[in-house]
mmCIF file of C-alpha atoms in Angstrom:
data_model
loop_
_atom_site.group_PDB
_atom_site.id
_atom_site.type_symbol
_atom_site.label_atom_id
_atom_site.label_comp_id
_atom_site.label_asym_id
_atom_site.label_seq_id
_atom_site.Cartn_x
_atom_site.Cartn_y
_atom_site.Cartn_z
ATOM 1 C CA MET A 911 27.920 61.900 9.361
ATOM 2 C CA LYS A 912 25.776 63.277 6.566
ATOM 3 C CA PRO A 913 25.791 61.442 3.221
ATOM 4 C CA THR A 914 28.333 62.234 0.535
ATOM 5 C CA ILE A 915 27.239 62.352 -3.091
ATOM 6 C CA CYS A 916 29.734 61.449 -5.776
ATOM 7 C CA ILE A 917 29.404 62.309 -9.441
ATOM 8 C CA GLU A 918 31.914 60.334 -11.474
ATOM 9 C CA TYR A 919 32.210 61.559 -15.053
ATOM 10 C CA CYS A 920 34.320 60.870 -18.126
ATOM 11 C CA PRO A 921 36.503 63.944 -18.659
ATOM 12 C CA LYS A 922 37.485 62.857 -22.178
ATOM 13 C CA CYS A 923 33.807 62.920 -23.121
ATOM 14 C CA GLY A 924 33.660 66.564 -22.050
ATOM 15 C CA TRP A 925 31.245 65.922 -19.195
ATOM 16 C CA MET A 926 32.914 68.000 -16.510
ATOM 17 C CA LEU A 927 30.645 71.024 -17.022
ATOM 18 C CA ARG A 928 27.586 68.792 -16.989
ATOM 19 C CA ALA A 929 28.719 67.098 -13.781
ATOM 20 C CA ALA A 930 29.520 70.453 -12.143
ATOM 21 C CA TYR A 931 26.097 71.801 -13.078
ATOM 22 C CA ILE A 932 24.408 68.797 -11.472
ATOM 23 C CA ALA A 933 26.598 69.191 -8.384
ATOM 24 C CA GLN A 934 25.371 72.768 -8.015
ATOM 25 C CA GLU A 935 21.734 71.694 -8.379
ATOM 26 C CA LEU A 936 22.206 69.093 -5.629
ATOM 27 C CA LEU A 937 24.141 71.464 -3.372
ATOM 28 C CA THR A 938 21.404 74.077 -3.732
ATOM 29 C CA THR A 939 18.629 71.630 -2.879
ATOM 30 C CA PHE A 940 20.381 69.532 -0.219
ATOM 31 C CA THR A 941 22.671 72.098 1.448
ATOM 32 C CA ASP A 942 21.776 71.021 4.982
ATOM 33 C CA ASP A 943 21.203 67.355 4.229
ATOM 34 C CA ILE A 944 24.551 66.292 2.828
ATOM 35 C CA ASN A 945 28.226 66.312 3.695
ATOM 36 C CA GLY A 946 29.113 67.432 0.194
ATOM 37 C CA VAL A 947 29.286 66.573 -3.475
ATOM 38 C CA MET A 948 32.435 65.020 -4.912
ATOM 39 C CA LEU A 949 33.260 65.619 -8.568
ATOM 40 C CA LYS A 950 35.417 62.756 -9.717
ATOM 41 C CA PRO A 951 37.038 62.488 -13.163
ATOM 42 C CA SER A 952 36.633 58.854 -14.194
ATOM 43 C CA GLU A 953 39.391 56.732 -15.644
ATOM 44 C CA VAL A 954 36.715 54.695 -17.399
ATOM 45 C CA SER A 955 35.654 56.098 -20.764
ATOM 46 C CA GLY A 956 31.989 56.977 -21.107
ATOM 47 C CA ARG A 957 31.318 56.715 -17.411
ATOM 48 C CA TYR A 958 28.731 58.971 -15.783
ATOM 49 C CA THR A 959 27.410 57.759 -12.461
ATOM 50 C CA VAL A 960 25.902 59.333 -9.387
ATOM 51 C CA SER A 961 26.239 57.640 -6.037
ATOM 52 C CA VAL A 962 25.264 58.382 -2.466
ATOM 53 C CA ASN A 963 27.656 57.014 0.159
ATOM 54 C CA ASP A 964 29.196 54.752 -2.479
ATOM 55 C CA VAL A 965 25.812 53.300 -3.444
ATOM 56 C CA GLU A 966 25.106 53.996 -7.096
ATOM 57 C CA VAL A 967 21.748 55.662 -7.757
ATOM 58 C CA PHE A 968 22.220 56.434 -11.444
ATOM 59 C CA ASP A 969 24.412 54.988 -14.168
ATOM 60 C CA ARG A 970 24.309 56.434 -17.649
ATOM 61 C CA LYS A 971 25.327 53.114 -19.190
ATOM 62 C CA THR A 972 22.479 51.241 -17.523
ATOM 63 C CA ALA A 973 19.902 53.941 -18.182
ATOM 64 C CA GLY A 974 21.034 54.627 -21.736
ATOM 65 C CA ARG A 975 20.743 58.357 -21.093
ATOM 66 C CA PHE A 976 21.754 61.123 -18.722
ATOM 67 C CA PRO A 977 19.630 61.676 -15.623
ATOM 68 C CA GLU A 978 17.125 64.497 -15.488
ATOM 69 C CA VAL A 979 17.630 66.924 -12.623
ATOM 70 C CA LYS A 980 14.188 66.302 -11.180
ATOM 71 C CA GLU A 981 14.675 62.545 -11.279
ATOM 72 C CA LEU A 982 18.103 62.749 -9.693
ATOM 73 C CA LYS A 983 16.853 64.983 -6.887
ATOM 74 C CA GLN A 984 14.116 62.474 -6.136
ATOM 75 C CA LEU A 985 16.596 59.584 -6.082
ATOM 76 C CA VAL A 986 18.953 61.487 -3.788
ATOM 77 C CA ARG A 987 16.164 62.791 -1.581
ATOM 78 C CA ASP A 988 14.820 59.288 -1.010
ATOM 79 C CA ILE A 989 18.149 58.412 0.590
ATOM 80 C CA VAL A 990 19.345 61.563 2.303
ATOM 81 C CA ASN A 991 16.068 63.014 3.589
ATOM 82 C CA PRO A 992 12.994 60.968 2.606
ATOM 83 C CA ASP A 993 10.533 63.385 4.237
ATOM 84 C CA LYS A 994 11.824 66.403 2.345
ATOM 85 C CA SER A 995 9.467 67.953 -0.193
ATOM 86 C CA LEU A 996 11.046 68.965 -3.471
ATOM 87 C CA GLY A 997 8.203 71.307 -4.368
ATOM 88 C CA HIS A 998 7.502 71.347 -8.071
ATOM 89 C CA SER A 999 10.305 68.808 -8.596
ATOM 90 C CA ASP A 1000 8.062 66.278 -6.848
ATOM 91 C CA LYS A 1001 5.419 66.218 -9.542
ATOM 92 C CA LYS A 1002 5.481 63.302 -11.934
ATOM 93 C CA THR A 1003 7.625 63.881 -14.986
ATOM 94 C CA MET B 136 45.245 56.803 -4.322
ATOM 95 C CA LYS B 137 45.329 60.221 -5.932
ATOM 96 C CA PRO B 138 44.779 63.270 -3.705
ATOM 97 C CA THR B 139 41.318 64.612 -2.981
ATOM 98 C CA ILE B 140 40.744 68.343 -2.910
ATOM 99 C CA CYS B 141 38.036 69.737 -0.670
ATOM 100 C CA ILE B 142 36.508 73.179 -0.962
ATOM 101 C CA GLU B 143 34.504 73.988 2.132
ATOM 102 C CA TYR B 144 32.340 77.064 1.751
ATOM 103 C CA CYS B 145 29.720 78.979 3.691
ATOM 104 C CA PRO B 146 26.424 78.475 1.861
ATOM 105 C CA LYS B 147 24.695 81.246 3.807
ATOM 106 C CA CYS B 148 27.317 83.667 2.479
ATOM 107 C CA GLY B 149 26.294 82.700 -1.054
ATOM 108 C CA TRP B 150 29.656 81.165 -1.896
ATOM 109 C CA MET B 151 28.461 77.993 -3.583
ATOM 110 C CA LEU B 152 28.850 79.370 -7.114
ATOM 111 C CA ARG B 153 32.297 80.678 -6.312
ATOM 112 C CA ALA B 154 33.348 77.315 -4.860
ATOM 113 C CA ALA B 155 31.910 75.442 -7.856
ATOM 114 C CA TYR B 156 33.775 77.708 -10.250
ATOM 115 C CA ILE B 157 37.053 77.030 -8.466
ATOM 116 C CA ALA B 158 36.292 73.300 -8.470
ATOM 117 C CA GLN B 159 35.932 73.435 -12.250
ATOM 118 C CA GLU B 160 39.211 75.314 -12.636
ATOM 119 C CA LEU B 161 41.007 72.673 -10.552
ATOM 120 C CA LEU B 162 39.297 69.766 -12.327
ATOM 121 C CA THR B 163 40.280 71.218 -15.697
ATOM 122 C CA THR B 164 43.924 71.661 -14.718
ATOM 123 C CA PHE B 165 44.416 68.552 -12.563
ATOM 124 C CA THR B 166 42.120 66.021 -14.275
ATOM 125 C CA ASP B 167 44.670 63.214 -14.241
ATOM 126 C CA ASP B 168 46.408 64.208 -11.017
ATOM 127 C CA ILE B 169 43.585 64.077 -8.513
ATOM 128 C CA ASN B 170 40.930 61.726 -7.239
ATOM 129 C CA GLY B 171 38.350 64.500 -7.320
ATOM 130 C CA VAL B 172 37.133 67.761 -5.861
ATOM 131 C CA MET B 173 34.667 67.746 -2.998
ATOM 132 C CA LEU B 174 32.308 70.689 -2.602
ATOM 133 C CA LYS B 175 31.305 70.868 1.028
ATOM 134 C CA PRO B 176 28.748 73.294 2.468
ATOM 135 C CA SER B 177 30.215 74.465 5.774
ATOM 136 C CA GLU B 178 28.292 74.645 9.008
ATOM 137 C CA VAL B 179 30.656 77.400 10.100
ATOM 138 C CA SER B 180 29.602 80.872 8.975
ATOM 139 C CA GLY B 181 32.091 82.714 6.801
ATOM 140 C CA ARG B 182 34.199 79.656 6.162
ATOM 141 C CA TYR B 183 35.998 79.251 2.838
ATOM 142 C CA THR B 184 38.882 76.835 2.876
ATOM 143 C CA VAL B 185 40.652 74.666 0.352
ATOM 144 C CA SER B 186 42.403 71.515 1.453
ATOM 145 C CA VAL B 187 44.297 68.689 -0.191
ATOM 146 C CA ASN B 188 43.939 65.326 1.544
ATOM 147 C CA ASP B 189 42.604 67.091 4.637
ATOM 148 C CA VAL B 190 45.616 69.429 4.792
ATOM 149 C CA GLU B 191 44.470 73.023 4.493
ATOM 150 C CA VAL B 192 46.236 75.016 1.774
ATOM 151 C CA PHE B 193 44.099 78.142 1.869
ATOM 152 C CA ASP B 194 41.845 79.710 4.488
ATOM 153 C CA ARG B 195 39.963 82.873 3.696
ATOM 154 C CA LYS B 196 39.933 83.880 7.377
ATOM 155 C CA THR B 197 43.706 83.620 7.691
ATOM 156 C CA ALA B 198 44.403 85.275 4.344
ATOM 157 C CA GLY B 199 41.801 88.001 4.760
ATOM 158 C CA ARG B 200 40.702 87.477 1.151
ATOM 159 C CA PHE B 201 39.635 84.852 -1.345
ATOM 160 C CA PRO B 202 42.344 82.940 -3.193
ATOM 161 C CA GLU B 203 43.249 83.827 -6.739
ATOM 162 C CA VAL B 204 42.920 80.982 -9.216
ATOM 163 C CA LYS B 205 46.565 81.147 -10.239
ATOM 164 C CA GLU B 206 47.720 81.099 -6.635
ATOM 165 C CA LEU B 207 45.459 78.203 -5.744
ATOM 166 C CA LYS B 208 46.625 76.159 -8.719
ATOM 167 C CA GLN B 209 50.228 76.689 -7.652
ATOM 168 C CA LEU B 210 49.449 75.627 -4.071
ATOM 169 C CA VAL B 211 47.617 72.522 -5.255
ATOM 170 C CA ARG B 212 50.208 71.694 -7.904
ATOM 171 C CA ASP B 213 53.019 71.805 -5.338
ATOM 172 C CA ILE B 214 51.288 68.944 -3.517
ATOM 173 C CA VAL B 215 49.634 66.827 -6.190
ATOM 174 C CA ASN B 216 52.197 67.035 -9.002
ATOM 175 C CA PRO B 217 55.205 69.274 -8.181
ATOM 176 C CA ASP B 218 56.814 68.785 -11.611
ATOM 177 C CA LYS B 219 53.733 69.906 -13.513
ATOM 178 C CA SER B 220 54.022 73.176 -15.420
ATOM 179 C CA LEU B 221 51.019 75.446 -15.169
ATOM 180 C CA GLY B 222 51.963 77.441 -18.255
ATOM 181 C CA HIS B 223 51.075 81.091 -17.928
ATOM 182 C CA SER B 224 49.673 80.406 -14.457
ATOM 183 C CA ASP B 225 53.253 79.829 -13.336
ATOM 184 C CA LYS B 226 54.381 83.393 -13.835
ATOM 185 C CA LYS B 227 54.601 85.576 -10.754
ATOM 186 C CA THR B 228 51.407 87.450 -10.003
#
C-alpha cells in the first residue's frame, strides 16, 4: 500500500485554499508514489499539519510558520520515495 | 467518526485539477459534516469516481459524464447529513 498524505487545516482560519493548493503540488509531484492526499478540516483552531501515514512531518505551531512547497516536497520525498530527484526543488533554499 | 469522501481520478487524463476543484466545493459545503476529502490518483485509466466511506456515489463510466457540483452535493448530503439544506443547490437542475 502506497503512503497516504494528510493535510489537516483549520477551516475557521481560512486555510482550505492553502491546503488544497499544497495537495495539488504534492499530487503533481508524487502521482505514482502515493495512495492519495487527504484534506481534513481540523476541529482544533489554528492547526495546520502535514503527515505521511499518520506520522507528522510538518506542524505550523512547532515551526512558527507555514511550510514552503520545496521544503514539504523534500520531507515527503524522503519518506515516500527517497531516491526520487525533485529537480530544481532539490537545491538548497 | 465522520464520513470520508474519496475522489479517485485518472491523472493521465489530466483530471487532477478537476478533482481538486470538486474537493474544495465539498470541503466548503460539508466542513463540519465530514472527516475529510481524499484525492486519489487512480491506476485505472479513465477512472473518475466519488465515494463516501468506500461506497461509490458517482462513477463517470456508468454515468457517461462528469458529475455536476449541485448533483454531487445532493448525493453526498443524503449520506453525510440528510437534514442539511443546500440552499440554491437544492433546487431541481
